mmCIF file of C-alpha atoms in Angstrom:
data_model
loop_
_atom_site.group_PDB
_atom_site.id
_atom_site.type_symbol
_atom_site.label_atom_id
_atom_site.label_comp_id
_atom_site.label_asym_id
_atom_site.label_seq_id
_atom_site.Cartn_x
_atom_site.Cartn_y
_atom_site.Cartn_z
ATOM 1 C CA MET A 726 15.540 -45.765 -53.070
ATOM 2 C CA SER A 727 14.037 -41.664 -53.284
ATOM 3 C CA ASP A 728 15.996 -38.667 -53.769
ATOM 4 C CA THR A 729 13.836 -37.812 -51.460
ATOM 5 C CA PRO A 730 15.246 -37.098 -47.491
ATOM 6 C CA ARG A 731 13.508 -38.927 -45.046
ATOM 7 C CA GLU A 732 11.965 -36.831 -42.946
ATOM 8 C CA LEU A 733 13.026 -36.577 -39.025
ATOM 9 C CA ASP A 734 10.412 -37.467 -37.030
ATOM 10 C CA THR A 735 10.942 -34.590 -34.217
ATOM 11 C CA ASP A 736 7.281 -34.983 -32.718
ATOM 12 C CA ALA A 737 8.723 -38.020 -29.951
ATOM 13 C CA GLY A 738 7.092 -37.129 -26.955
ATOM 14 C CA HIS A 739 6.596 -33.931 -24.862
ATOM 15 C CA ARG A 740 9.678 -32.087 -22.666
ATOM 16 C CA TRP A 741 9.382 -31.238 -18.917
ATOM 17 C CA THR A 742 10.942 -27.820 -18.877
ATOM 18 C CA PRO A 743 11.813 -26.480 -15.386
ATOM 19 C CA THR A 744 9.117 -24.013 -15.566
ATOM 20 C CA GLY A 745 6.278 -27.279 -16.707
ATOM 21 C CA ILE A 746 7.716 -28.725 -14.169
ATOM 22 C CA ALA A 747 6.776 -26.573 -11.777
ATOM 23 C CA LEU A 748 3.561 -25.768 -12.531
ATOM 24 C CA LEU A 749 2.426 -29.486 -12.177
ATOM 25 C CA VAL A 750 4.372 -29.264 -8.918
ATOM 26 C CA ALA A 751 1.716 -26.261 -8.207
ATOM 27 C CA VAL A 752 -1.471 -27.715 -9.533
ATOM 28 C CA VAL A 753 -0.617 -31.419 -7.182
ATOM 29 C CA ALA A 754 -0.244 -29.331 -4.545
ATOM 30 C CA ILE A 755 -2.579 -26.619 -4.591
ATOM 31 C CA ILE A 756 -5.032 -29.870 -4.832
ATOM 32 C CA ALA A 757 -3.317 -31.726 -2.069
ATOM 33 C CA MET A 758 -4.123 -28.124 0.199
ATOM 34 C CA TRP A 759 -7.661 -28.366 -0.648
ATOM 35 C CA VAL A 760 -7.926 -32.246 -0.338
ATOM 36 C CA TYR A 761 -7.249 -31.132 2.925
ATOM 37 C CA ILE A 762 -9.275 -28.799 4.050
ATOM 38 C CA LEU A 763 -12.287 -30.249 2.453
ATOM 39 C CA GLY A 764 -11.377 -33.891 3.939
ATOM 40 C CA PRO A 765 -12.875 -35.558 6.630
ATOM 41 C CA TRP A 766 -10.399 -36.016 9.037
ATOM 42 C CA ARG A 767 -9.833 -32.563 9.577
ATOM 43 C CA ASN A 768 -10.653 -31.353 12.751
ATOM 44 C CA ARG A 769 -12.755 -28.303 11.934
ATOM 45 C CA GLU A 770 -13.314 -27.014 15.534
ATOM 46 C CA VAL A 771 -11.204 -23.171 16.059
ATOM 47 C CA PRO A 772 -8.731 -24.132 18.818
ATOM 48 C CA THR A 773 -9.883 -20.772 20.377
ATOM 49 C CA THR A 774 -13.300 -20.788 20.375
ATOM 50 C CA LEU A 775 -15.004 -21.492 23.435
ATOM 51 C CA GLU A 776 -17.714 -23.843 23.764
ATOM 52 C CA ASP A 777 -19.338 -22.168 26.923
ATOM 53 C CA LEU A 778 -21.066 -20.203 25.160
ATOM 54 C CA THR A 779 -21.997 -17.540 27.622
ATOM 55 C CA TYR A 780 -18.931 -15.886 28.462
ATOM 56 C CA ALA A 781 -18.999 -13.246 26.070
ATOM 57 C CA GLU A 782 -22.251 -12.874 27.090
ATOM 58 C CA ARG A 783 -20.593 -12.136 31.016
ATOM 59 C CA VAL A 784 -17.874 -10.433 29.390
ATOM 60 C CA GLU A 785 -18.634 -8.277 26.131
ATOM 61 C CA PRO A 786 -21.105 -5.329 28.729
ATOM 62 C CA VAL A 787 -17.333 -5.313 30.481
ATOM 63 C CA CYS A 788 -15.341 -4.617 27.284
ATOM 64 C CA ALA A 789 -17.783 -2.460 25.877
ATOM 65 C CA ALA A 790 -18.616 -0.248 29.325
ATOM 66 C CA ALA A 791 -14.992 0.469 28.991
ATOM 67 C CA GLN A 792 -14.091 1.154 25.595
ATOM 68 C CA ALA A 793 -16.982 3.401 26.435
ATOM 69 C CA ARG A 794 -15.158 5.472 28.586
ATOM 70 C CA ILE A 795 -11.336 5.031 26.710
ATOM 71 C CA GLU A 796 -13.736 6.852 23.328
ATOM 72 C CA ASP A 797 -15.033 9.125 25.580
ATOM 73 C CA LEU A 798 -10.674 10.285 26.316
ATOM 74 C CA PRO A 799 -9.146 12.486 24.165
ATOM 75 C CA PRO A 800 -8.184 11.096 20.941
ATOM 76 C CA ALA A 801 -4.212 11.184 21.419
ATOM 77 C CA ALA A 802 -4.113 12.850 17.974
ATOM 78 C CA THR A 803 -5.336 16.594 19.375
ATOM 79 C CA ALA A 804 -2.712 15.613 22.226
ATOM 80 C CA ALA A 805 -0.051 19.180 21.574
ATOM 81 C CA SER A 806 2.813 17.047 23.156
ATOM 82 C CA PRO A 807 4.057 13.371 23.923
ATOM 83 C CA GLN A 808 3.631 14.536 27.889
ATOM 84 C CA GLU A 809 0.036 15.538 27.234
ATOM 85 C CA ARG A 810 -0.536 12.016 25.241
ATOM 86 C CA ALA A 811 1.170 10.564 28.364
ATOM 87 C CA GLU A 812 -1.279 12.153 30.645
ATOM 88 C CA VAL A 813 -4.222 11.084 28.462
ATOM 89 C CA LEU A 814 -2.478 7.950 28.625
ATOM 90 C CA ASP A 815 -2.141 6.978 31.400
ATOM 91 C CA GLU A 816 -6.079 7.199 31.678
ATOM 92 C CA ALA A 817 -7.295 5.133 29.104
ATOM 93 C CA ASN A 818 -4.845 3.135 30.939
ATOM 94 C CA GLY A 819 -6.720 2.965 34.402
ATOM 95 C CA ILE A 820 -9.210 1.414 32.555
ATOM 96 C CA VAL A 821 -7.499 -0.691 31.015
ATOM 97 C CA ALA A 822 -6.358 -1.851 34.305
ATOM 98 C CA GLY A 823 -9.558 -1.924 35.234
ATOM 99 C CA LEU A 824 -11.376 -3.771 32.146
ATOM 100 C CA VAL A 825 -8.890 -6.183 32.972
ATOM 101 C CA ALA A 826 -9.444 -7.130 36.350
ATOM 102 C CA ASP A 827 -13.089 -7.144 35.620
ATOM 103 C CA LEU A 828 -12.405 -10.538 32.714
ATOM 104 C CA HIS A 829 -9.902 -12.168 35.071
ATOM 105 C CA GLU A 830 -12.635 -12.511 37.923
ATOM 106 C CA ILE A 831 -15.456 -13.796 34.551
ATOM 107 C CA ASP A 832 -14.248 -17.656 34.680
ATOM 108 C CA PRO A 833 -15.293 -19.721 31.579
ATOM 109 C CA VAL A 834 -17.799 -22.586 32.879
ATOM 110 C CA GLY A 835 -15.944 -25.788 31.390
ATOM 111 C CA ALA A 836 -11.882 -26.263 32.333
ATOM 112 C CA ALA A 837 -11.964 -26.487 28.307
ATOM 113 C CA ASP A 838 -12.734 -23.672 27.755
ATOM 114 C CA ARG A 839 -10.041 -22.773 30.758
ATOM 115 C CA GLN A 840 -6.323 -22.122 28.501
ATOM 116 C CA TYR A 841 -7.987 -20.321 26.291
ATOM 117 C CA VAL A 842 -9.020 -18.268 28.475
ATOM 118 C CA ASP A 843 -5.790 -18.046 30.032
ATOM 119 C CA GLN A 844 -3.754 -16.561 27.334
ATOM 120 C CA TRP A 845 -6.114 -14.709 26.579
ATOM 121 C CA MET A 846 -5.453 -12.530 29.357
ATOM 122 C CA ALA A 847 -1.698 -13.477 30.414
ATOM 123 C CA ASP A 848 -2.115 -11.482 26.308
ATOM 124 C CA TRP A 849 -4.211 -8.004 28.138
ATOM 125 C CA GLU A 850 -1.805 -8.641 30.540
ATOM 126 C CA SER A 851 1.173 -7.648 28.600
ATOM 127 C CA TYR A 852 -0.482 -5.367 26.624
ATOM 128 C CA LEU A 853 -1.130 -3.325 29.682
ATOM 129 C CA GLN A 854 1.785 -2.781 30.496
ATOM 130 C CA SER A 855 3.479 -2.374 27.029
ATOM 131 C CA ARG A 856 0.671 0.603 27.220
ATOM 132 C CA ARG A 857 1.998 1.882 31.115
ATOM 133 C CA ASP A 858 6.077 1.182 29.348
ATOM 134 C CA TYR A 859 4.848 3.752 26.042
ATOM 135 C CA ALA A 860 3.428 6.442 28.628
ATOM 136 C CA SER A 861 6.769 6.308 30.248
ATOM 137 C CA VAL A 862 8.072 7.175 26.982
ATOM 138 C CA LEU A 863 6.034 9.381 25.673
ATOM 139 C CA ALA A 864 6.493 11.352 29.530
ATOM 140 C CA SER A 865 9.770 11.836 29.041
ATOM 141 C CA GLY A 866 9.711 14.104 26.537
ATOM 142 C CA ARG A 867 10.066 11.276 23.125
ATOM 143 C CA ASP A 868 7.426 10.739 20.701
ATOM 144 C CA GLU A 869 8.219 7.213 19.561
ATOM 145 C CA ARG A 870 6.120 4.299 17.653
ATOM 146 C CA PHE A 871 3.659 1.696 20.399
ATOM 147 C CA THR A 872 4.800 -1.662 19.911
ATOM 148 C CA VAL A 873 3.462 -4.958 21.384
ATOM 149 C CA GLN A 874 4.637 -8.177 22.490
ATOM 150 C CA ALA A 875 5.278 -9.898 19.120
ATOM 151 C CA GLU A 876 4.909 -14.325 18.433
ATOM 152 C CA ASN A 877 5.447 -16.213 15.396
ATOM 153 C CA GLY A 878 5.919 -13.029 13.961
ATOM 154 C CA HIS A 879 2.744 -11.022 14.890
ATOM 155 C CA PRO A 880 2.353 -8.699 17.192
ATOM 156 C CA ILE A 881 -0.046 -10.124 20.740
ATOM 157 C CA THR A 882 -3.030 -7.899 19.529
ATOM 158 C CA GLN A 883 -4.017 -9.875 16.633
ATOM 159 C CA ARG A 884 -4.665 -13.355 18.947
ATOM 160 C CA MET A 885 -6.602 -11.031 20.792
ATOM 161 C CA ASP A 886 -8.232 -9.193 18.109
ATOM 162 C CA GLY A 887 -9.241 -12.804 16.892
ATOM 163 C CA PHE A 888 -9.847 -14.558 19.620
ATOM 164 C CA ALA A 889 -12.692 -11.640 20.797
ATOM 165 C CA ASP A 890 -13.730 -12.157 17.377
ATOM 166 C CA LEU A 891 -14.192 -15.678 16.771
ATOM 167 C CA ASN A 892 -16.676 -15.456 20.429
ATOM 168 C CA ASP A 893 -18.564 -12.781 19.710
ATOM 169 C CA MET A 894 -17.059 -10.351 21.926
ATOM 170 C CA PRO A 895 -16.794 -7.387 19.584
ATOM 171 C CA SER A 896 -16.283 -4.709 22.588
ATOM 172 C CA CYS A 897 -13.539 -7.103 23.412
ATOM 173 C CA PHE A 898 -11.014 -6.265 20.538
ATOM 174 C CA VAL A 899 -8.437 -4.160 21.823
ATOM 175 C CA PRO A 900 -8.775 -0.332 22.003
ATOM 176 C CA LEU A 901 -7.842 2.038 19.331
ATOM 177 C CA ASP A 902 -6.844 5.090 21.380
ATOM 178 C CA VAL A 903 -3.290 4.825 21.783
#
């Protein structure tokens, strides 16, 4: 027997720490996400991209004309009072109401696009009502923040602008005059 103590084998294998496990789970989740995104089974069509490419060509000039008329109005920041701002907003709301009416007259060619256009138009109606409500608040002398309906924590204007963007209708973004 020897007098030297035996060295203990402390490297019995790798031990997983909670941090190591969390990192492994994160890496696996990221890999799974990319496999899904790049995988052949994923539907690559965005559901709000219209099949009718002529729809954008027909509505874009209508939206552009309305946006130009709104841009000709005095900016909200120049109003001396909430009541003065309400007067300008009422005028702009008349333009938006005309835009909404005109957009209702333009139908998509295919039936498959109807539900998306109908949702977009419902959002325009809700947006217009929010503008009218806000004009009433301003007319009463209260200078409050403008808000619109939200769904799933996001304002409907985000969905409206997303639809316009996906379908190449930049003039159909919501007006930024409020």
